[in-house]
mmCIF file of C-alpha atoms in Angstrom:
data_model
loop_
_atom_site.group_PDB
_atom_site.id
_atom_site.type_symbol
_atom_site.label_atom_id
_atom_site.label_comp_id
_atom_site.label_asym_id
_atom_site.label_seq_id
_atom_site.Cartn_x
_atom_site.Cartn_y
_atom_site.Cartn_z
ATOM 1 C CA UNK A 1 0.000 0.000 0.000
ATOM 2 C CA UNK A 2 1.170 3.952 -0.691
ATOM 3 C CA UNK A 3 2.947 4.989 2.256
ATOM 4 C CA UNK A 4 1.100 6.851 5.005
ATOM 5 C CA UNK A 5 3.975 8.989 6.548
ATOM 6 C CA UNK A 6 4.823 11.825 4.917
ATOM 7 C CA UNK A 7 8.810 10.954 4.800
ATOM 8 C CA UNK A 8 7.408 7.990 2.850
ATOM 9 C CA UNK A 9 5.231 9.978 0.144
ATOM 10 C CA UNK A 10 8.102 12.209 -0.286
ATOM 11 C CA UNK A 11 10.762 9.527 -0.778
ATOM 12 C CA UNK A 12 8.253 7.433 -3.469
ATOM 13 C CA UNK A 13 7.162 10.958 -4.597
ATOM 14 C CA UNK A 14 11.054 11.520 -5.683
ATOM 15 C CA UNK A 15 11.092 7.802 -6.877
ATOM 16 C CA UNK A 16 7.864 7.060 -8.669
ATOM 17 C CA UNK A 17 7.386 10.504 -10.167
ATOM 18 C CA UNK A 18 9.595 11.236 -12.930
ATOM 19 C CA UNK A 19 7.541 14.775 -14.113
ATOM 20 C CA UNK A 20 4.695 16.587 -12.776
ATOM 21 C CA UNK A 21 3.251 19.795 -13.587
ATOM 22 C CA UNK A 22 0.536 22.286 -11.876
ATOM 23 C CA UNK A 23 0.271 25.264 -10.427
ATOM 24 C CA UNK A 24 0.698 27.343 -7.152
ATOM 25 C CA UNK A 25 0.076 30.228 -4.876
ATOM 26 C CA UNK A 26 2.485 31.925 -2.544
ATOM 27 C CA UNK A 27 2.829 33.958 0.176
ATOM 28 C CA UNK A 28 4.905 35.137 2.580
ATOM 29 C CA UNK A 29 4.031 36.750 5.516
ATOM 30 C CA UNK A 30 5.155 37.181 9.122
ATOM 31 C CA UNK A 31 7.798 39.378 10.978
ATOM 32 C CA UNK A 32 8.168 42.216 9.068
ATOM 33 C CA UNK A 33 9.414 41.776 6.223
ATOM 34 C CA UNK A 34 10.591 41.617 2.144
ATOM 35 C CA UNK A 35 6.512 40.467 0.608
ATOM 36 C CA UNK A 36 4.441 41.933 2.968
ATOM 37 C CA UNK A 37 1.906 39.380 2.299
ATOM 38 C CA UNK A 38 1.123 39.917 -0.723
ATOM 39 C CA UNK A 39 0.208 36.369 -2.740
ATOM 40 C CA UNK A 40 2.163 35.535 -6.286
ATOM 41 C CA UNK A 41 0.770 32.741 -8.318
ATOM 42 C CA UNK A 42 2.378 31.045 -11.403
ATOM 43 C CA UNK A 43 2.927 27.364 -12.544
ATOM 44 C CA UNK A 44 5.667 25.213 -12.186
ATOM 45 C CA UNK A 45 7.020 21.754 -14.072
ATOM 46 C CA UNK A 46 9.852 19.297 -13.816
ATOM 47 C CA UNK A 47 11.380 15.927 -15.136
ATOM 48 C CA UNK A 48 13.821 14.264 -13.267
ATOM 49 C CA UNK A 49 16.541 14.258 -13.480
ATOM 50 C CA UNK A 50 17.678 17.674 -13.000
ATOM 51 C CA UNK A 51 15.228 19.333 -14.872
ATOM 52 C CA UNK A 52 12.522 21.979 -13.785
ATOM 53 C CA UNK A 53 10.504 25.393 -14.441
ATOM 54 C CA UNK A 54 9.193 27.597 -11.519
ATOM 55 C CA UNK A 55 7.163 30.352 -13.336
ATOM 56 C CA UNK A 56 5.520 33.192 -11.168
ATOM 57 C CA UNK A 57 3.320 34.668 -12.888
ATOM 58 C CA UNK A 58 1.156 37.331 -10.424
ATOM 59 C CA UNK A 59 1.469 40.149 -9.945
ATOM 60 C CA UNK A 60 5.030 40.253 -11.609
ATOM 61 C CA UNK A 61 7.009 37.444 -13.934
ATOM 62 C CA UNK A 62 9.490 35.486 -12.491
ATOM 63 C CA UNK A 63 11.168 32.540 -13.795
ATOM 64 C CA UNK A 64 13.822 30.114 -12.837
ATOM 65 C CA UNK A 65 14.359 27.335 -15.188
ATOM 66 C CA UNK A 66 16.515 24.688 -15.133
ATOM 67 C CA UNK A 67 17.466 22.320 -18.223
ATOM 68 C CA UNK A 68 20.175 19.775 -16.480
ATOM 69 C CA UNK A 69 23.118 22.027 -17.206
ATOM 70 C CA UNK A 70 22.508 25.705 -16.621
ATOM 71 C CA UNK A 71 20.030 27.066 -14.280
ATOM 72 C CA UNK A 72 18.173 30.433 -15.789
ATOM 73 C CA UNK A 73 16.926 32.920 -12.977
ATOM 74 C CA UNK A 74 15.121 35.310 -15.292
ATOM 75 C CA UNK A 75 13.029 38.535 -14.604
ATOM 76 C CA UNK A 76 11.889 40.821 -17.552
ATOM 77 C CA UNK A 77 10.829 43.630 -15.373
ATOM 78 C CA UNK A 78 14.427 43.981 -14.780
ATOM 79 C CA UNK A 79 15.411 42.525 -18.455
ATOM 80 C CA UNK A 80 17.971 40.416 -16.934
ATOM 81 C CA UNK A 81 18.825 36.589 -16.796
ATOM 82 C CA UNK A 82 21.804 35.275 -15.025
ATOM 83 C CA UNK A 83 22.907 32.084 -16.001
ATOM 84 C CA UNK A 84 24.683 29.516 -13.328
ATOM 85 C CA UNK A 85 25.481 25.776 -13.457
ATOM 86 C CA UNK A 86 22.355 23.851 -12.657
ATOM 87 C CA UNK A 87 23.998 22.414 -9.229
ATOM 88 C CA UNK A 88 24.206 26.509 -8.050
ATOM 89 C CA UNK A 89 22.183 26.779 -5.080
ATOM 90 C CA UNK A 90 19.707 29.737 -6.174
ATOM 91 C CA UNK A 91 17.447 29.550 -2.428
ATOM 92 C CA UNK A 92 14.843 27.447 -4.038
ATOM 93 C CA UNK A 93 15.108 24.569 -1.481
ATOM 94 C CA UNK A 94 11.301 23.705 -2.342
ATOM 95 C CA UNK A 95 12.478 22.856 -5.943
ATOM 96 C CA UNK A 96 15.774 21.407 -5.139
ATOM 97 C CA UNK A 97 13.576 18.801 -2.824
ATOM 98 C CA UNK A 98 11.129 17.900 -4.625
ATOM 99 C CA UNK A 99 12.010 18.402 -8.386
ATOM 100 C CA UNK A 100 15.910 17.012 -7.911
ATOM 101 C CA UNK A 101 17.219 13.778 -7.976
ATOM 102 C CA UNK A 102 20.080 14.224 -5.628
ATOM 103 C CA UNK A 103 19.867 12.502 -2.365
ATOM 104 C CA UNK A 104 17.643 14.499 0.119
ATOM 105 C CA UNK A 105 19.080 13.059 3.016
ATOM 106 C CA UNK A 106 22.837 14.255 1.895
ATOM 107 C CA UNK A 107 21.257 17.988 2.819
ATOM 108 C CA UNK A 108 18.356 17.682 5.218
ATOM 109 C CA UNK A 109 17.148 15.553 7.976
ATOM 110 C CA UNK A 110 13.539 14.540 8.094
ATOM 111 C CA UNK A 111 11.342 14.847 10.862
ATOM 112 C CA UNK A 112 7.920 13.944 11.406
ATOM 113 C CA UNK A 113 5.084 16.577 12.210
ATOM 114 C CA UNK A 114 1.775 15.663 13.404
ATOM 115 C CA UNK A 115 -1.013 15.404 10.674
ATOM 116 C CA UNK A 116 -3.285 18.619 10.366
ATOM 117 C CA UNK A 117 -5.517 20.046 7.471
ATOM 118 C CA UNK A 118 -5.612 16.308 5.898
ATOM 119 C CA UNK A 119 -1.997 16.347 5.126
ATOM 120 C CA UNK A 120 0.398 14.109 6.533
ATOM 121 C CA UNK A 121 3.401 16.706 7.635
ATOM 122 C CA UNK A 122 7.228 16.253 7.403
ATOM 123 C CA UNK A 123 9.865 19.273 8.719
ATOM 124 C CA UNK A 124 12.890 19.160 6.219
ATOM 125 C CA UNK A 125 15.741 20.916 8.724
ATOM 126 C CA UNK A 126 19.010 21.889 6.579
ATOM 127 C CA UNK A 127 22.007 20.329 7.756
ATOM 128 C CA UNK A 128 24.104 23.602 6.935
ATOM 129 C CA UNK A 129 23.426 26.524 8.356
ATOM 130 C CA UNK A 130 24.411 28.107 4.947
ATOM 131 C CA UNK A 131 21.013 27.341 3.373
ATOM 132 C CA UNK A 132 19.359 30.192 4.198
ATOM 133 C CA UNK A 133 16.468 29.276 5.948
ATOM 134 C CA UNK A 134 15.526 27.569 9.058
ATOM 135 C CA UNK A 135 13.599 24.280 8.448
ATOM 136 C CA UNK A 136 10.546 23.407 5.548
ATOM 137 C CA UNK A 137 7.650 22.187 6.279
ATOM 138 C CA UNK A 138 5.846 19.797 3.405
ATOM 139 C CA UNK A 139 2.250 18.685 3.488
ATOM 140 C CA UNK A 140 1.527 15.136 1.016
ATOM 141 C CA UNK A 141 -1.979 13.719 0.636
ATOM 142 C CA UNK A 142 -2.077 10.547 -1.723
ATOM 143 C CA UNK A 143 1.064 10.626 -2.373
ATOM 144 C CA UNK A 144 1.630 13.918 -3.725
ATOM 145 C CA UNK A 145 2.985 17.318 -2.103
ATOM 146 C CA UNK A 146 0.356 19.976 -1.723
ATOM 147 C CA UNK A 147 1.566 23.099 0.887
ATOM 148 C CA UNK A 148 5.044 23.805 1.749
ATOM 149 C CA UNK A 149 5.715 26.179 4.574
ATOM 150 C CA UNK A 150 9.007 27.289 4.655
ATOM 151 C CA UNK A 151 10.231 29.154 7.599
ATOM 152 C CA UNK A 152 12.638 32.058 6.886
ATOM 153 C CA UNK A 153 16.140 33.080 9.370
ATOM 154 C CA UNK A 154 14.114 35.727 10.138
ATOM 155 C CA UNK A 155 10.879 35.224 11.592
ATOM 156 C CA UNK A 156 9.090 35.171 8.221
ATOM 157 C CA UNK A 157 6.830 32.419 6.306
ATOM 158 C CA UNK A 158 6.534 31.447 2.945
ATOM 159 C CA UNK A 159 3.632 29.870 2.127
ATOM 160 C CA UNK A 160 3.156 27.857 -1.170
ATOM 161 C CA UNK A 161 0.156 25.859 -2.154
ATOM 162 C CA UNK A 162 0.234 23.227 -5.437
ATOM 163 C CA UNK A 163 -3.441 24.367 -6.683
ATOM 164 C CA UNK A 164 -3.287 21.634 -9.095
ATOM 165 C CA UNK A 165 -0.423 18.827 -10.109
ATOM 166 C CA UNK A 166 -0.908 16.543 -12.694
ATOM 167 C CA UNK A 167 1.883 13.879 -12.609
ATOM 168 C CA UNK A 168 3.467 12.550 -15.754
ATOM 169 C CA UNK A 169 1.538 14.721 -18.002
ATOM 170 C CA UNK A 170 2.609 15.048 -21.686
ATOM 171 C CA UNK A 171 5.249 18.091 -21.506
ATOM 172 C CA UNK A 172 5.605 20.122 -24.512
ATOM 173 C CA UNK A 173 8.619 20.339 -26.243
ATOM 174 C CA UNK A 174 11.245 22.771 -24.845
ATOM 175 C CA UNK A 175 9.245 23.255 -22.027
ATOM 176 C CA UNK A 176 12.816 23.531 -20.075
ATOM 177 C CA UNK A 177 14.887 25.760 -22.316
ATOM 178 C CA UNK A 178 15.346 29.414 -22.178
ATOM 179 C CA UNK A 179 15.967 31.802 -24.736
ATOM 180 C CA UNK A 180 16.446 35.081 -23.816
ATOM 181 C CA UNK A 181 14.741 38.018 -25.820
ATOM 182 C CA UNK A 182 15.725 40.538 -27.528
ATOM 183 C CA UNK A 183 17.243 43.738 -25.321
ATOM 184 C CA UNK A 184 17.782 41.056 -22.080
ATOM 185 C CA UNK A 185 20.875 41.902 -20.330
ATOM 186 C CA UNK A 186 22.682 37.861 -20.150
ATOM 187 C CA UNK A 187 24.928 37.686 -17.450
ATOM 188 C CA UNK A 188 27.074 34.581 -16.787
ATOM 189 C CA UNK A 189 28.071 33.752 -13.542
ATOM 190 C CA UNK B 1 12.925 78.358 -24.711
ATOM 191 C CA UNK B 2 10.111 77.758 -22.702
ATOM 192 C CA UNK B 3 10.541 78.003 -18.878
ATOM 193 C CA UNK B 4 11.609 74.804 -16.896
ATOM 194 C CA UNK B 5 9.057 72.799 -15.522
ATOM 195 C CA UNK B 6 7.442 74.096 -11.722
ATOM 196 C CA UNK B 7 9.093 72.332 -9.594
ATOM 197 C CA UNK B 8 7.551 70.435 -6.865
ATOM 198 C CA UNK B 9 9.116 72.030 -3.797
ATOM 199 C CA UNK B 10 11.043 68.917 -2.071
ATOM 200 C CA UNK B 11 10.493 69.716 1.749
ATOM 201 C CA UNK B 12 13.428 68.436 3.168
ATOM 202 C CA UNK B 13 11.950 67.733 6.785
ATOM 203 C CA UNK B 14 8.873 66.220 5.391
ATOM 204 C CA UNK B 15 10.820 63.902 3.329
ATOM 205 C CA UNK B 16 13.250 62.554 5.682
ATOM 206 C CA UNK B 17 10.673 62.800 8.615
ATOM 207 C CA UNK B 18 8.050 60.810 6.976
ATOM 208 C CA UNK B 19 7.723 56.978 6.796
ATOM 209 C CA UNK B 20 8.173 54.607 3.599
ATOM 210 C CA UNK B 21 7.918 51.291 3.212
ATOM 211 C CA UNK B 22 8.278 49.523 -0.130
ATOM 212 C CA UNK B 23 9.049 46.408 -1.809
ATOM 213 C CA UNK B 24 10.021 45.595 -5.066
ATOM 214 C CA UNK B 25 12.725 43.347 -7.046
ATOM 215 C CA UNK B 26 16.124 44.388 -8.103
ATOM 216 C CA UNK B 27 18.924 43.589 -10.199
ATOM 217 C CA UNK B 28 22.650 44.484 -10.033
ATOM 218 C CA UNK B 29 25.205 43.510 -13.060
ATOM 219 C CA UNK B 30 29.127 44.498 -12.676
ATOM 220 C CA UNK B 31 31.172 44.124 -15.558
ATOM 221 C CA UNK B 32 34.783 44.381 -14.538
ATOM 222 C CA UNK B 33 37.406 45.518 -16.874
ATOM 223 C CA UNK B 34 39.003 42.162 -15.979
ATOM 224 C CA UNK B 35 36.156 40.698 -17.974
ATOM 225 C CA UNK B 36 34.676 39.332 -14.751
ATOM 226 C CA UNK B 37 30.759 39.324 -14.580
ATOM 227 C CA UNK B 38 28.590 39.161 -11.730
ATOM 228 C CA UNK B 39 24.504 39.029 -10.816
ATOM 229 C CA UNK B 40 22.441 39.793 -8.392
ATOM 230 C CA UNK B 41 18.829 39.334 -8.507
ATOM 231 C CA UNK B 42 16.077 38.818 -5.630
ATOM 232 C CA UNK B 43 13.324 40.774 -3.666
ATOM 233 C CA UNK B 44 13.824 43.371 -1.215
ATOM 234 C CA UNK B 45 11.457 45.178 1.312
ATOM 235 C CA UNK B 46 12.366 48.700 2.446
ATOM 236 C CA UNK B 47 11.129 50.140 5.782
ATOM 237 C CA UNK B 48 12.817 53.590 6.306
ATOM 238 C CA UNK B 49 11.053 55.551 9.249
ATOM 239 C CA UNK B 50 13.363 59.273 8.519
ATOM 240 C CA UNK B 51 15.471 57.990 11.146
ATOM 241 C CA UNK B 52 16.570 54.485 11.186
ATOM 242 C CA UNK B 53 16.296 52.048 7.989
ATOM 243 C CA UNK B 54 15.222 48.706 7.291
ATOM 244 C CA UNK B 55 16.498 47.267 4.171
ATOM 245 C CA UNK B 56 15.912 42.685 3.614
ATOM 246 C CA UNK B 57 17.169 41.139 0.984
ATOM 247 C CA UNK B 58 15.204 38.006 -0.564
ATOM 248 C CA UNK B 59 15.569 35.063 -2.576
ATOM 249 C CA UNK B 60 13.415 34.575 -5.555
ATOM 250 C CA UNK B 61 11.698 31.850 -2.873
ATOM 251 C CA UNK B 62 10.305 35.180 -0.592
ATOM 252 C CA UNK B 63 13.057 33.796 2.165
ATOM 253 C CA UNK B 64 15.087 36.787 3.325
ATOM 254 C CA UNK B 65 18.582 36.006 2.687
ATOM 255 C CA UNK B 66 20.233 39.055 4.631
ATOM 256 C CA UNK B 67 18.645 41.815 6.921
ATOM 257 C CA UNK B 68 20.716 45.905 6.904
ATOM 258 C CA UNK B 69 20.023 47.791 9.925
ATOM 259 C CA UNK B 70 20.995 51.115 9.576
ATOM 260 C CA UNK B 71 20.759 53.494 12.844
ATOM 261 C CA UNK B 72 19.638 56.923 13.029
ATOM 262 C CA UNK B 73 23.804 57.527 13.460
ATOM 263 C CA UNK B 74 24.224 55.946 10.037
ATOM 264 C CA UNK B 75 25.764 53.389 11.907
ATOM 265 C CA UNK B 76 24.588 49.674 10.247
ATOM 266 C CA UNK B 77 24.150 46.122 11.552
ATOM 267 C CA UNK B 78 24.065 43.032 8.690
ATOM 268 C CA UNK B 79 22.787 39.760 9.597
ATOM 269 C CA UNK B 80 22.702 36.963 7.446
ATOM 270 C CA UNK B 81 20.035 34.061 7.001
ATOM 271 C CA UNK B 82 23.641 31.819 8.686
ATOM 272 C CA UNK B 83 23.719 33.909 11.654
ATOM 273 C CA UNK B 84 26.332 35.683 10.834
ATOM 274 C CA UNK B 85 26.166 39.716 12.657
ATOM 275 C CA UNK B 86 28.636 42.000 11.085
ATOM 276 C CA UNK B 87 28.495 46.361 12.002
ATOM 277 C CA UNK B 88 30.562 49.111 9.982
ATOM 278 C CA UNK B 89 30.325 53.050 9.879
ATOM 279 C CA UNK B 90 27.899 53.059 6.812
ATOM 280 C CA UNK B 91 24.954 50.700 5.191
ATOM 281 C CA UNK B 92 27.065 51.217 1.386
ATOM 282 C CA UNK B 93 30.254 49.145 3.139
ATOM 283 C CA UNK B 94 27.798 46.324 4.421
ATOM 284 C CA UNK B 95 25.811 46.089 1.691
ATOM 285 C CA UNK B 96 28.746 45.783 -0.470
ATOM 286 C CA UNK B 97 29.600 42.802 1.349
ATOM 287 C CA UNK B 98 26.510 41.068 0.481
ATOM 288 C CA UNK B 99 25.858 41.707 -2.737
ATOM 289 C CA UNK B 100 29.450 41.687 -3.749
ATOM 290 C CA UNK B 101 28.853 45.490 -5.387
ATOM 291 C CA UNK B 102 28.410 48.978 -4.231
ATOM 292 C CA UNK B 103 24.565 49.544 -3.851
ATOM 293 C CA UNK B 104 23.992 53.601 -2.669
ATOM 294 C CA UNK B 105 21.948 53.049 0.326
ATOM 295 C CA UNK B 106 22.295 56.454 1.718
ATOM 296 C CA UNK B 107 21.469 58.529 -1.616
ATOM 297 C CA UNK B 108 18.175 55.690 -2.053
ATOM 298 C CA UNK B 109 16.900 57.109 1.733
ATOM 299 C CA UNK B 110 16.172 60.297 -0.309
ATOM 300 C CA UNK B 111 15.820 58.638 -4.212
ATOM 301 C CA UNK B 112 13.025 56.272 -2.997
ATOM 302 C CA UNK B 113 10.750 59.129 -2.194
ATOM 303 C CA UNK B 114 10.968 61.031 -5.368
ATOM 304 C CA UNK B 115 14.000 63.969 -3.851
ATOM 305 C CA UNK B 116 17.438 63.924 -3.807
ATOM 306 C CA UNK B 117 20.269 63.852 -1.237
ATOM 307 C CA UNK B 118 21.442 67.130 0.443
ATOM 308 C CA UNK B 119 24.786 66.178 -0.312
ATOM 309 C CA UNK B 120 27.164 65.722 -2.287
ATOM 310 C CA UNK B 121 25.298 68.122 -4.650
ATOM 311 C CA UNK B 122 23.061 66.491 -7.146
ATOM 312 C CA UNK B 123 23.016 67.286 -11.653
ATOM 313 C CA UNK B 124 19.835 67.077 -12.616
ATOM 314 C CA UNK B 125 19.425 66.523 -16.233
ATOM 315 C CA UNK B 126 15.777 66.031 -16.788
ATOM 316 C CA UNK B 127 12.663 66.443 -14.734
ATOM 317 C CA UNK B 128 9.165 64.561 -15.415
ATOM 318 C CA UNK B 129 6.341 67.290 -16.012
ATOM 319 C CA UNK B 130 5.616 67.329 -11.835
ATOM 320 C CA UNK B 131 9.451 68.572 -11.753
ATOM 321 C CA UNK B 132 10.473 65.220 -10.214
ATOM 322 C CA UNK B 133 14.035 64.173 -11.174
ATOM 323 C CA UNK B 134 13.984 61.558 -13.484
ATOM 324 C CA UNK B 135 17.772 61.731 -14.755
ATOM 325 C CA UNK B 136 20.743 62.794 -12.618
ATOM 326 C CA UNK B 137 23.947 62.008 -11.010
ATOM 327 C CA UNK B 138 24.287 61.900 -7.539
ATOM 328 C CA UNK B 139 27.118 60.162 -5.276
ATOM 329 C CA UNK B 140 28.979 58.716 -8.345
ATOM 330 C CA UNK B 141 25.865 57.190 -9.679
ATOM 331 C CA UNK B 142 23.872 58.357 -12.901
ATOM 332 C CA UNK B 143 19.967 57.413 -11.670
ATOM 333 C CA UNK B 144 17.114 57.124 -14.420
ATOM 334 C CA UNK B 145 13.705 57.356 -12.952
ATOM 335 C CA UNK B 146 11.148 55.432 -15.391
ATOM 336 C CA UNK B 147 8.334 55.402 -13.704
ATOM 337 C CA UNK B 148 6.666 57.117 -10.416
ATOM 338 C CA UNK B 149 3.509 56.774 -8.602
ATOM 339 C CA UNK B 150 2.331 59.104 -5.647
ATOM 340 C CA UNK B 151 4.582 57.927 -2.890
ATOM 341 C CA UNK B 152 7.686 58.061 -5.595
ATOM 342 C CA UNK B 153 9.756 56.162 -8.166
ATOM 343 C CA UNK B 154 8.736 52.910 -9.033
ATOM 344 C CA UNK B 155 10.807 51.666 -11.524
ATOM 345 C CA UNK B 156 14.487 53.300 -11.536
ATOM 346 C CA UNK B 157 17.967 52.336 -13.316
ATOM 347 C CA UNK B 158 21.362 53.018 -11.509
ATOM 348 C CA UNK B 159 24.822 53.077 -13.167
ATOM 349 C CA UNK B 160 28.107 53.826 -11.659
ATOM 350 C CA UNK B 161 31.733 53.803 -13.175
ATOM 351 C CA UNK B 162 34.046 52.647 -11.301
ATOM 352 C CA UNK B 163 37.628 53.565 -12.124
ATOM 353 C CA UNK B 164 40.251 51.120 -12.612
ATOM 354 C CA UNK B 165 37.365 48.614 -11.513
ATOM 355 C CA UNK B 166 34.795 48.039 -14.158
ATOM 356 C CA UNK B 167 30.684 49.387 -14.533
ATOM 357 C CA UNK B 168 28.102 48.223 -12.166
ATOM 358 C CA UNK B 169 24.411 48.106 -13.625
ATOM 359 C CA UNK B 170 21.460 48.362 -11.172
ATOM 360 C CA UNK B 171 17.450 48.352 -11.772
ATOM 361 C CA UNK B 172 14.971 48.376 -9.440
ATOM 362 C CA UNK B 173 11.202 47.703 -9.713
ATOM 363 C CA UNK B 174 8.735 48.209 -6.585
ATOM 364 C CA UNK B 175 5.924 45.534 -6.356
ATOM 365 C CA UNK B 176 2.476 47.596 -6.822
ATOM 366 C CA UNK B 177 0.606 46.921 -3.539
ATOM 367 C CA UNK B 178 -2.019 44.509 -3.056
ATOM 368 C CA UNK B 179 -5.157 46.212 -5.267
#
């Protein structure tokens, strides 16, 4: 039968399913801070390995995309997309856990949380202090994550909710390349 | 030729005595001579009360990465997300640090609301039709002002030459609030 714990789901979650795609809402909120509570929404997708697309798309655009090789952190309100090797760390530890291949226990320890709104609960704590944040919360219900809460160094929360996520879907081609347009300031890091 | 623009009179104790918070996105490119490049993008909030300022710096994931104090002195504390608490005799040395290029903290206290720094003197090139700056130099930086709403700028582009160094690129977009 499909696990019931949540360090389960997540570990068959990383296993079993090889691309998802959906969408989300986001928040963050508490201790005063960068956000001020104001929700973004967008759509995300990935294929393992290595591969994945984290698109905000309310009330600005944001994208990070990653094809295996180089990792694109693109914003065209600013007309700028730096370009890193996929393995850079860009503080997207939601992605890196769930979309990645790597080994999640080489960079967090997994502890149990009681269940609450339906979800079974797991706390992802970074082993390194140099991750930027101080522990992740991940909600799964059959088998699949739906609400992250990730709990800043300072006090603050991000919130992010999978509105919808439709496992192996049929991805359209390209879906994780970037091409800059025209007038986009490439930087190369 | 026709007579400049009115311009809005810039009350110097309203400005720095009022509050402003805002949050936007920014960028920051430097180009070194060396051919090195470097990038910078994320989120920042910016809570500056006329006396002491506020500024956190975010990762695209909303997750503040680094936290400026800066005392009504001008004194400034930096902590990181690791824990790490460093101080120094101005915000433009600790922000430096983090985002590995000058970023003018001190001239932004008076940019952010639409004026300009008492000092060192300002060259303003061209004003919007409510006599707001919207190109000048200030501080070693050349500031282009696209785009203001009441409170001030909301979209702005910074550029700075640094001799013997290289050309840092800056541009900065506040979030609209929540409708």
């Amino acid at each position: 039968a499909a696990p019931a714990d949540a360090a389960g789901q997540l570990r068959a979650f990383v296993k079993d399913v090889r691309s998802a795609s959906g969408s989300f809402t986001q928040v963050t909120t508490g201790a005063q801070g960068a956000g001020g509570g104001q929700q973004q929404a967008g759509s995300f997708a990935f294929q393992r390995p290595g591969k994945f697309r984290w698109a905000v798309e309310q009330p600005y655009e944001q994208l990070v995309v990653s094809d295996g090789q180089q990792l694109y952190q693109y914003d065209p309100d600013l007309a700028q997309v730096s370009v890193r090797a996929a393995e850079a760390a860009i503080g997207n530890a939601p992605a890196q856990v769930l979309f990645g291949s790597g080994s999640i226990d080489a960079s967090f320890k997994l502890e149990p949380l009681s269940a609450r709104d339906d979800l079974a609960w797991l706390r992802a704590v970074p082993l390194t202090s140099e991750a930027g944040f101080s522990h992740m919360d991940i909600g799964f219900a059959d088998g699949l994550p739906m609400r992250i809460e990730l709990l800043d160094a300072f006090g603050q929360t991000t919130r992010i909710e999978f509105t919808t996520i439709l496992p192996n879907p049929d991805l359209p081609a390209g879906a994780f390349e970037f091409a800059p347009p025209p007038g986009t300031d490439v930087v190369r890091m | 030729c026709a007579a400049p623009p009115a311009v809005a009179p810039v009350d110097e104790a309203a400005v720095s005595a009022g509050a402003i918070a805002r949050s936007g996105r920014f960028a920051l490119r430097s180009d070194e001579y060396s051919g090195k490049q470097h990038a910078v993008q994320g989120g920042f909030a910016w809570r500056d009360d006329g006396r002491a300022l506020t500024l956190d710096l975010s990762s695209p994931m909303g997750a503040i990465i680094a936290r400026v104090e800066v005392a009504p002195d001008g004194r400034a504390v930096l902590t990181e997300a690791n824990g790490t608490v460093t101080e120094a005799d101005t915000a433009e040395a600790l922000v430096e640090r983090v985002l590995g290029s000058p970023f003018p903290v001190q001239g932004l206290r008076y940019w952010l609301r639409g004026g300009l720094a008492p000092s060192p003197a300002a060259q303003v090139q061209e004003r919007d039709a409510q006599g707001r700056p919207q190109a000048f130099a200030q501080a070693g930086w050349q500031v282009r002002v696209t785009d203001y709403d009441a409170l001030g700028p909301v979209r702005m582009e910074l550029q700075r030459d640094e001799p013997g160094r290289g050309r840092i690129q800056g541009r900065l977009v506040i979030t609209p609030p929540a409708p």
